[in-house]
mmCIF file of C-alpha atoms in Angstrom:
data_model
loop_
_atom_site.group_PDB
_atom_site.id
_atom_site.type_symbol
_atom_site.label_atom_id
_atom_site.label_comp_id
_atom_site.label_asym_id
_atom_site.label_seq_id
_atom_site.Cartn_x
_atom_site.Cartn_y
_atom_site.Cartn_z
ATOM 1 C CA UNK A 1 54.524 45.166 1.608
ATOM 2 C CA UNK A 2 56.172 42.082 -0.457
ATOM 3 C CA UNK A 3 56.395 43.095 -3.936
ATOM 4 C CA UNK A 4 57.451 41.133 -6.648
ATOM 5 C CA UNK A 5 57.770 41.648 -10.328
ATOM 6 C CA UNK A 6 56.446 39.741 -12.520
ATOM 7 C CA UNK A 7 56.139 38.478 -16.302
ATOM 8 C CA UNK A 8 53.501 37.988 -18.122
ATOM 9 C CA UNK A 9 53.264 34.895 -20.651
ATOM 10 C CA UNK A 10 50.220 33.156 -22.011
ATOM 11 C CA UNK A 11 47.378 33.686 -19.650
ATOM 12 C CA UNK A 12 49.909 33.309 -16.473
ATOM 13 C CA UNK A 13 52.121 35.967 -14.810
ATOM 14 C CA UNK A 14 55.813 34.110 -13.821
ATOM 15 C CA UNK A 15 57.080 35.997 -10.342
ATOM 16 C CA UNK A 16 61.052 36.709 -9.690
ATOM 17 C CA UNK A 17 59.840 35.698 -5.900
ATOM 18 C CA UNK A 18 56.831 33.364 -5.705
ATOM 19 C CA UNK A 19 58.725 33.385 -1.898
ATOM 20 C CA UNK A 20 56.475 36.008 -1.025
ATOM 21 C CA UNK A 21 53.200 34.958 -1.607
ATOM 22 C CA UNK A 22 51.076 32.178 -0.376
ATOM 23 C CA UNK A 23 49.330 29.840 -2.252
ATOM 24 C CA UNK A 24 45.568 30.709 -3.293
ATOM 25 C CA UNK A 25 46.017 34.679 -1.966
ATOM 26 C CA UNK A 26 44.719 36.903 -3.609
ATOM 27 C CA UNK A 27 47.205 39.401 -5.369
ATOM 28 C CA UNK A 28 46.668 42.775 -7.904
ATOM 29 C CA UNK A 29 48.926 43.497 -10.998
ATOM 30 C CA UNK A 30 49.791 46.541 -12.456
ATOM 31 C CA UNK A 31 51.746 47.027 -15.788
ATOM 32 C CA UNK A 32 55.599 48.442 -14.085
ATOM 33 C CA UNK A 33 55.631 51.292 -16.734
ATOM 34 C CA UNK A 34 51.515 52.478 -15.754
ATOM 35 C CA UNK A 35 52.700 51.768 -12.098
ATOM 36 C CA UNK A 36 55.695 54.049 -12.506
ATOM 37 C CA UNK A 37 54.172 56.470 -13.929
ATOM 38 C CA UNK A 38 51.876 57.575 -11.273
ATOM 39 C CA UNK A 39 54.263 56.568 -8.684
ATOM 40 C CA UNK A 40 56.741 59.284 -10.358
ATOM 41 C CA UNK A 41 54.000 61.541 -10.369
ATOM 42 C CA UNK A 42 53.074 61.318 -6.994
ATOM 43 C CA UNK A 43 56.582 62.039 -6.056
ATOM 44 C CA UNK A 44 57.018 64.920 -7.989
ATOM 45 C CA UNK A 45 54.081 66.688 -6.447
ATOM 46 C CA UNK A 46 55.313 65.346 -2.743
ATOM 47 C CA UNK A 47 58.681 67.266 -3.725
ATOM 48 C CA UNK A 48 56.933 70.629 -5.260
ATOM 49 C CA UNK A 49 55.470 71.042 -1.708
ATOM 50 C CA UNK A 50 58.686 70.814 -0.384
ATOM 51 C CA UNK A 51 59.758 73.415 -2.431
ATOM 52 C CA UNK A 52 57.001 75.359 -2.235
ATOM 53 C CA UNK A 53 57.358 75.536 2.013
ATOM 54 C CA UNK A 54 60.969 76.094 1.756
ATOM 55 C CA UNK A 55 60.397 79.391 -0.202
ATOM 56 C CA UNK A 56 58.475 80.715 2.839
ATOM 57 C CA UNK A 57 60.471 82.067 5.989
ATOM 58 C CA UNK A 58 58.887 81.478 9.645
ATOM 59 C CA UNK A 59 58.109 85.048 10.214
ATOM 60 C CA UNK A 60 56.005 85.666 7.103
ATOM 61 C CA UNK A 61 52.362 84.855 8.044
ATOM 62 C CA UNK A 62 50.790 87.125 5.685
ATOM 63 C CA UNK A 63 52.886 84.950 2.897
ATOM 64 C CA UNK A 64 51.176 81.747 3.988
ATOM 65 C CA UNK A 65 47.703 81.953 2.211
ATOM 66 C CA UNK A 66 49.700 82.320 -0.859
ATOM 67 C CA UNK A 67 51.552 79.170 -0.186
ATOM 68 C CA UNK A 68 48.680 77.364 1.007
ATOM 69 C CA UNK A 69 46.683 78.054 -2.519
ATOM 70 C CA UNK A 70 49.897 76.483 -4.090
ATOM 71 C CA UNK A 71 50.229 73.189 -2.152
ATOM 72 C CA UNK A 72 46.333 73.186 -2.326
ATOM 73 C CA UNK A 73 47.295 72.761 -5.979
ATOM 74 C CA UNK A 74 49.742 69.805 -5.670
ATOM 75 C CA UNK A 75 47.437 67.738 -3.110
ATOM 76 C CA UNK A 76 44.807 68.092 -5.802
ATOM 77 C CA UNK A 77 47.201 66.787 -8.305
ATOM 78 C CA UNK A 78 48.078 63.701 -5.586
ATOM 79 C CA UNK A 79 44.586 63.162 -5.080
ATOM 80 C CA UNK A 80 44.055 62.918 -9.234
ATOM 81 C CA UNK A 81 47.002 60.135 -9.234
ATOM 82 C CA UNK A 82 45.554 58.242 -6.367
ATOM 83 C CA UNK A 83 41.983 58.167 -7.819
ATOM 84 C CA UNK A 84 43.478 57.047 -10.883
ATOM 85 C CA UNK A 85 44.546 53.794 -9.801
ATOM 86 C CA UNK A 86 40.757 52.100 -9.142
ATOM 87 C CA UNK A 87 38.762 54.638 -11.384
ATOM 88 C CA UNK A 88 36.565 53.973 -14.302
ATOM 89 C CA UNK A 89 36.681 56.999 -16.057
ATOM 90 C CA UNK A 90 39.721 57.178 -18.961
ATOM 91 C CA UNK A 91 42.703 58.783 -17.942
ATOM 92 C CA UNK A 92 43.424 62.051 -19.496
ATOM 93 C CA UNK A 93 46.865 62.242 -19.790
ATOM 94 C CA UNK A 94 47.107 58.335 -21.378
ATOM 95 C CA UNK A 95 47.235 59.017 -24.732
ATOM 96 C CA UNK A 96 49.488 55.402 -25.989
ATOM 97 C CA UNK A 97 48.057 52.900 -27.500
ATOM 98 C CA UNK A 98 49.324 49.593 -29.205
ATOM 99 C CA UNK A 99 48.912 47.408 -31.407
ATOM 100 C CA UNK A 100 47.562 43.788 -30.790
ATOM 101 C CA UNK A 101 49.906 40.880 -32.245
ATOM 102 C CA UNK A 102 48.606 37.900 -33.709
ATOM 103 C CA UNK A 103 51.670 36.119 -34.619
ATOM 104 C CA UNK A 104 51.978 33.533 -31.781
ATOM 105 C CA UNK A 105 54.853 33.734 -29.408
ATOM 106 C CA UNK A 106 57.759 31.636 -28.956
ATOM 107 C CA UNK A 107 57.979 29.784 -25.999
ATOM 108 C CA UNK A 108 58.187 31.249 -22.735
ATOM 109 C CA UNK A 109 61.901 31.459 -21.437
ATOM 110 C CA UNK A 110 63.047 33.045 -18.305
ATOM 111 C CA UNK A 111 66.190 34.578 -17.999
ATOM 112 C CA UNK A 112 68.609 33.122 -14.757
ATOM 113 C CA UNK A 113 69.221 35.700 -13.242
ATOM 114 C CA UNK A 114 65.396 36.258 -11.977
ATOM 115 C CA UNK A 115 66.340 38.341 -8.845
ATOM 116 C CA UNK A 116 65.795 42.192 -9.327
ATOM 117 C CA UNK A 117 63.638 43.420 -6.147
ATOM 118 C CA UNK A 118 61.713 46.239 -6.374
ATOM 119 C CA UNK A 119 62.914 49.652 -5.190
ATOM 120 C CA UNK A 120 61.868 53.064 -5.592
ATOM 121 C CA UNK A 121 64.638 53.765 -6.992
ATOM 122 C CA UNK A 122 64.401 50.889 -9.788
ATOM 123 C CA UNK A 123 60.899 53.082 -10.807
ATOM 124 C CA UNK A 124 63.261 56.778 -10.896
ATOM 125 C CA UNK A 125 62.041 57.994 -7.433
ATOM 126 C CA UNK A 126 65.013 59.155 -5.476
ATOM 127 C CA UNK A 127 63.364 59.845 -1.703
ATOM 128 C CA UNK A 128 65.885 62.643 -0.578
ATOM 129 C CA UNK A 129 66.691 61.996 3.187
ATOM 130 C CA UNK B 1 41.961 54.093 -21.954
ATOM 131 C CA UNK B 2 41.554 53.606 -18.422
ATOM 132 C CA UNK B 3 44.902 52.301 -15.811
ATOM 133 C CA UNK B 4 45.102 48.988 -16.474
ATOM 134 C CA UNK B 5 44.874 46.268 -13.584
ATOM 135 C CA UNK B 6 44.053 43.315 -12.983
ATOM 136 C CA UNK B 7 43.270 40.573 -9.953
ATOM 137 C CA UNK B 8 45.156 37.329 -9.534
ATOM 138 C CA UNK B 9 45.465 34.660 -7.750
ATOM 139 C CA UNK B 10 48.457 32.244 -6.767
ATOM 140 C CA UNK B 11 48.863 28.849 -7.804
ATOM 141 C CA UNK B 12 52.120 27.466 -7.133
ATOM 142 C CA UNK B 13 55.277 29.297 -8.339
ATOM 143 C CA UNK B 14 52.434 31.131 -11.291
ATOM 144 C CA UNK B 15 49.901 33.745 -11.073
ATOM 145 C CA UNK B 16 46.659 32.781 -12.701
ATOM 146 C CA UNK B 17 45.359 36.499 -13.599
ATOM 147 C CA UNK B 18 41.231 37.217 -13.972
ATOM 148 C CA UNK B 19 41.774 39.638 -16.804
ATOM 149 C CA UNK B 20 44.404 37.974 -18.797
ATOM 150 C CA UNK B 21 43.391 40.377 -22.161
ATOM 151 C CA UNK B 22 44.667 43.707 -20.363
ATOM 152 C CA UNK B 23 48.385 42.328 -20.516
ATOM 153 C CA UNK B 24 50.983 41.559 -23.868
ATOM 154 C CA UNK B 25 52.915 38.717 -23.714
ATOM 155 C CA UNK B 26 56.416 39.737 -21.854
ATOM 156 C CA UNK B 27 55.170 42.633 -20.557
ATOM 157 C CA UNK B 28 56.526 43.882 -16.983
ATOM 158 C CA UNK B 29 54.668 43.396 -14.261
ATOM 159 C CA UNK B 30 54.537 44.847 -10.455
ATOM 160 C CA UNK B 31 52.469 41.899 -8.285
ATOM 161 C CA UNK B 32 50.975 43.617 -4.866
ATOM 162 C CA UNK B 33 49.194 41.664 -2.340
ATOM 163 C CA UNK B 34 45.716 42.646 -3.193
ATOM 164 C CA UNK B 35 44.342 42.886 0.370
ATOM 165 C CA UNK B 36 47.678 45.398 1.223
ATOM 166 C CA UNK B 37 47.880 47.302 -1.410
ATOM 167 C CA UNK B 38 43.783 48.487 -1.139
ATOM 168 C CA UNK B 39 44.642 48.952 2.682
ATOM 169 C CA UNK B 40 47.792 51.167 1.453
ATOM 170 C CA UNK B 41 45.470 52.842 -1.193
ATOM 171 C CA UNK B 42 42.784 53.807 1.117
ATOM 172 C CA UNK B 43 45.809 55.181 4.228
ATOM 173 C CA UNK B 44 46.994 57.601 1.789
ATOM 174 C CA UNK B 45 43.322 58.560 0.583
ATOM 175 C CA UNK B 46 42.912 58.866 4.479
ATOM 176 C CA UNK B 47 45.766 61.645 4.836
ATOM 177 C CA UNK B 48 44.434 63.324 1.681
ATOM 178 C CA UNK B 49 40.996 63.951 2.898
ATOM 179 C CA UNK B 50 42.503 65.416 6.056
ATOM 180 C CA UNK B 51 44.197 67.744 4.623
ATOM 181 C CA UNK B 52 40.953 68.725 2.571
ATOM 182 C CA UNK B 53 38.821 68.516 5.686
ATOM 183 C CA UNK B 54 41.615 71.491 7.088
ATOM 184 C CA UNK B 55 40.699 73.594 3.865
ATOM 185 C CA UNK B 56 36.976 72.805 3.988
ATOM 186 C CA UNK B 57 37.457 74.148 7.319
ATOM 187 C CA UNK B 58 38.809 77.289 6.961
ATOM 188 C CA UNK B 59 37.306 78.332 3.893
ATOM 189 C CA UNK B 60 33.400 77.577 5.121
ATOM 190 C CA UNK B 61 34.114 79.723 8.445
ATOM 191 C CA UNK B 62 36.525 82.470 5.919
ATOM 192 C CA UNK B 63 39.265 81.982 8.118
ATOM 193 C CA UNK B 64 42.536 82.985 6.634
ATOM 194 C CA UNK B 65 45.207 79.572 6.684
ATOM 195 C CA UNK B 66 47.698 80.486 9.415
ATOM 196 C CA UNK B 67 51.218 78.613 10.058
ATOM 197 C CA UNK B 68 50.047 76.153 12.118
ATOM 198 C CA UNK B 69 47.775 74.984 9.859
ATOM 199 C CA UNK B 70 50.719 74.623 7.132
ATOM 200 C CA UNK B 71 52.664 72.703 9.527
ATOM 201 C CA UNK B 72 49.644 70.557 10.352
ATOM 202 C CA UNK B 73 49.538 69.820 6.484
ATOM 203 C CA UNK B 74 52.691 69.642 6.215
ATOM 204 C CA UNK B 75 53.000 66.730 8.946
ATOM 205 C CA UNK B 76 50.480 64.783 7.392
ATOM 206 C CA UNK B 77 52.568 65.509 4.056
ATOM 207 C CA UNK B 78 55.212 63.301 5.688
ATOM 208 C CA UNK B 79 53.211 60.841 6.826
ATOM 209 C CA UNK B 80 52.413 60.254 2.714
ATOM 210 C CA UNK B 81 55.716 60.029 2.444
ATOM 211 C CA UNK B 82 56.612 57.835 4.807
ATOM 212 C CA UNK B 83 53.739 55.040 3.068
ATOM 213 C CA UNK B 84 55.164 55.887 -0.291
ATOM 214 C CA UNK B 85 58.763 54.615 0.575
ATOM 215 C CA UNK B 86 57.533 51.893 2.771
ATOM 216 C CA UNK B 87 55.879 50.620 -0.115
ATOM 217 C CA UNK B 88 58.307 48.639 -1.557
ATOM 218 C CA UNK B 89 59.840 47.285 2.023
ATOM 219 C CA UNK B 90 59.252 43.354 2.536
ATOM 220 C CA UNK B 91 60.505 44.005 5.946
ATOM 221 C CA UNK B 92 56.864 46.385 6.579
ATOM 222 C CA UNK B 93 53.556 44.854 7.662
ATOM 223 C CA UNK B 94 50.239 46.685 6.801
ATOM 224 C CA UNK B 95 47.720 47.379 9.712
ATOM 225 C CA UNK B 96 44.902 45.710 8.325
ATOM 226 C CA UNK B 97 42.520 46.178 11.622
ATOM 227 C CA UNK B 98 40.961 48.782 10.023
ATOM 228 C CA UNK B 99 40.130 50.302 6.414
ATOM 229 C CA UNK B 100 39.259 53.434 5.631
ATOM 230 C CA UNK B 101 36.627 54.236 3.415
ATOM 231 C CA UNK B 102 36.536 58.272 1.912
ATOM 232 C CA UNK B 103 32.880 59.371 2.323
ATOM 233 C CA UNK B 104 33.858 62.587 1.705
ATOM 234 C CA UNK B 105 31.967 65.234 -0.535
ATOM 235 C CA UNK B 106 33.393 65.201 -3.662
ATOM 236 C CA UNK B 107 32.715 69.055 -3.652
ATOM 237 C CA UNK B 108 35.379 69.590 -0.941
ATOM 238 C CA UNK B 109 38.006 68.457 -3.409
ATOM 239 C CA UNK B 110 36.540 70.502 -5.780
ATOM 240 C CA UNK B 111 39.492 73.785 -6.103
ATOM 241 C CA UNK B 112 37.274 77.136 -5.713
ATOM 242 C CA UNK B 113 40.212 79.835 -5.909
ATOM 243 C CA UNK B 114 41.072 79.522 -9.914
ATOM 244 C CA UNK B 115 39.939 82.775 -11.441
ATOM 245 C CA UNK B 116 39.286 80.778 -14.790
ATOM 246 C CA UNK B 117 36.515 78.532 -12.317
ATOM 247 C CA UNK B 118 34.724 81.576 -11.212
ATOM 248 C CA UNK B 119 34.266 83.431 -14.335
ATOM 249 C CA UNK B 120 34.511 80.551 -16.815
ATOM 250 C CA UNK B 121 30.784 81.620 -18.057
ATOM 251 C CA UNK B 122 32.028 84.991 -18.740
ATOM 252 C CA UNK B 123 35.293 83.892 -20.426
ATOM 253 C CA UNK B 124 34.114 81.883 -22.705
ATOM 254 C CA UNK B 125 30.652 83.359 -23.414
ATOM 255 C CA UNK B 126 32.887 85.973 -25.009
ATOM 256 C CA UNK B 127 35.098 83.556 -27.257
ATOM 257 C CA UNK B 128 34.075 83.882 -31.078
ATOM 258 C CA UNK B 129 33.080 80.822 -33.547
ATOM 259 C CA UNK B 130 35.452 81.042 -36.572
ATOM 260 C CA UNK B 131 34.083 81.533 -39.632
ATOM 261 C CA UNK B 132 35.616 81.601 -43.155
ATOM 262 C CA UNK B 133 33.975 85.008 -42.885
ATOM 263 C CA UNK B 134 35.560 85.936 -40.261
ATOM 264 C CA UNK B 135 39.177 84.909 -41.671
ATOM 265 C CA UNK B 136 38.395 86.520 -44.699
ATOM 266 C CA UNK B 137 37.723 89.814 -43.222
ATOM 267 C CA UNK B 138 40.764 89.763 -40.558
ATOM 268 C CA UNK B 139 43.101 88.931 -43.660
ATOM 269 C CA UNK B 140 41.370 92.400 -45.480
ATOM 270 C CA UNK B 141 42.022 93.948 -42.113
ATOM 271 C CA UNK B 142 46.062 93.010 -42.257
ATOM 272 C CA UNK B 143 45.898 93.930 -46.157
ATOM 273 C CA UNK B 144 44.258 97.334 -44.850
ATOM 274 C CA UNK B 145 46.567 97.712 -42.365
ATOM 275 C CA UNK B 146 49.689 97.099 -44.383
ATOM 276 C CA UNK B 147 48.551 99.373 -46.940
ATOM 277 C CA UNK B 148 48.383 101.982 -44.529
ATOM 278 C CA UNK B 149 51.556 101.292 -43.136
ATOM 279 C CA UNK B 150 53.100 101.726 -46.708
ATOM 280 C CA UNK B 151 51.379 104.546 -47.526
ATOM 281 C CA UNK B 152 52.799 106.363 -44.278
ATOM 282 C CA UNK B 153 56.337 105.130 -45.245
ATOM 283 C CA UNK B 154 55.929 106.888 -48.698
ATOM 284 C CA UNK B 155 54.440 109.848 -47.089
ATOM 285 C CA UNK B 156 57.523 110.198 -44.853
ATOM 286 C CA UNK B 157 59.674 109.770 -48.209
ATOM 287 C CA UNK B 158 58.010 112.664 -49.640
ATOM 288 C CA UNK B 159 58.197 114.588 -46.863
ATOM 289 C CA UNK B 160 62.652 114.074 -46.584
ATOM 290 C CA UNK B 161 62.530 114.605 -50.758
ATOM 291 C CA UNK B 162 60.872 118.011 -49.312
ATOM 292 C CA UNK B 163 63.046 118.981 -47.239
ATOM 293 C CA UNK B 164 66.061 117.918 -48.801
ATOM 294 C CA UNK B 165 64.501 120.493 -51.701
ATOM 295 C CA UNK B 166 64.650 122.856 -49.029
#
């Protein structure tokens, strides 16, 4: 998928790579730090089930409904994060706020050096291969 | 407060956003192709409800999970994976001759093996309203109990003075 950051300023979001997008499509923005965190999340609970089925050895069967109640757990958790993303209902674990500035800006400048792609890593998810 | 997000559309080298009030001035922004992100949204939600269709399985016919269903989860695991790295690749193209739409029962998702979930009613049936009663009388009960505690100290003082009569 082509990703691009963005800033926001006055009603209008300014991309590090308008490259990737045609003109008139239609695009969705997240905030980076809300998109983060349930990115993060969703890695963390990939990497508990990891963990989780490396704790088990191959010939312990009678471990495995143990196991399965625990990674039963975690998908729940991924399924939470995913649902997240398009639901209505308040998140539970958002609990910052801000406060609205009326002052006006100064006008919008953009920094040069516009050219930071996105990575998984850039968000603090390290995919172990 | 719910996540916030917003749709856009592109005009140019700019982004002209439909909910411009969610967003501060300067704020960082991830921009996803709206069209492949929902089709990325709705693969993972895909895998997901597999693996809950494999427990809804197993727990309506009271089958125990065996190892090959772990491993079966555990593929599809990897196939979340997979997405979730590929996210950020330019280089990847979404699929987007199909989109799946979860018409799953919400009850499926629903985790039935928490002992808290089965005997909630009891649990907290049993859980008393505090009162300032109720505090008043627990702080007699510590005073009580100290007391007692104090006199059995003295007793045992008395009783060494005794024997060191003795």
């Amino acid at each position: 998928m082509k990703v691009s950051q963005g800033v926001f300023f006055g009603r209008k979001v300014y991309l590090y790579h308008p490259e990737y997008f045609n003109e008139h499509e239609e695009v969705i923005i997240f905030t980076r730090e809300e998109f983060r965190r349930m990115y993060q999340s969703m890695s963390a609970q990939m990497e508990q089930i990891n963990r989780t089925y490396l704790t088990l050895d191959p010939g312990e069967e009678w471990r495995v409904i143990g196991v399965w109640f625990k990674i039963m757990e975690s998908i729940h958790r991924l399924n939470l994060n995913l649902d997240d993303i398009f639901s209505n209902k308040p998140l539970q674990t958002y609990l910052d706020t801000y406060i609205h500035d009326t002052i006006d800006s100064p006008p919008m400048v953009l920094p040069s050096s516009l050219n930071e792609v996105v990575t998984p890593e850039s968000l603090g998810v390290n995919w172990s291969r | 407060m719910k996540m916030r997000y917003s749709y856009g559309i592109v005009q140019g080298k700019k982004i002209i956003t439909y909910q411009p009030h969610l967003f501060q001035n300067y704020q960082d922004l991830l921009v996803f192709p709206a069209e492949d992100f929902r089709k990325w949204h709705s693969q993972i939600n895909e895998y997901l409800d597999g693996v809950y269709q494999v427990n809804a399985h197993k727990q309506e016919k009271k089958i125990p999970v065996g190892g090959d269903d772990l491993n079966l989860v555990l593929g599809v695991l990897c196939e979340i994976t997979l997405e979730m790295e590929e996210l950020f690749n330019p280089a990847k193209e979404t699929d987007n001759t199909y989109y799946y739409i979860s018409n799953m029962d919400e009850d499926y998702k629903k985790i039935k093996t928490t002992f808290y979930g089965r005997y909630r009613y009891k649990i907290e049936r049993k859980t008393l309203h505090i009162t300032p009663e109720l505090k008043y009388q627990h702080i007699l009960e510590i005073v009580e109990y100290a007391h007692k505690l104090w006199g059995q100290n003295n007793r045992s003082l008395k009783m060494n003075m005794v024997s060191r009569k003795e």
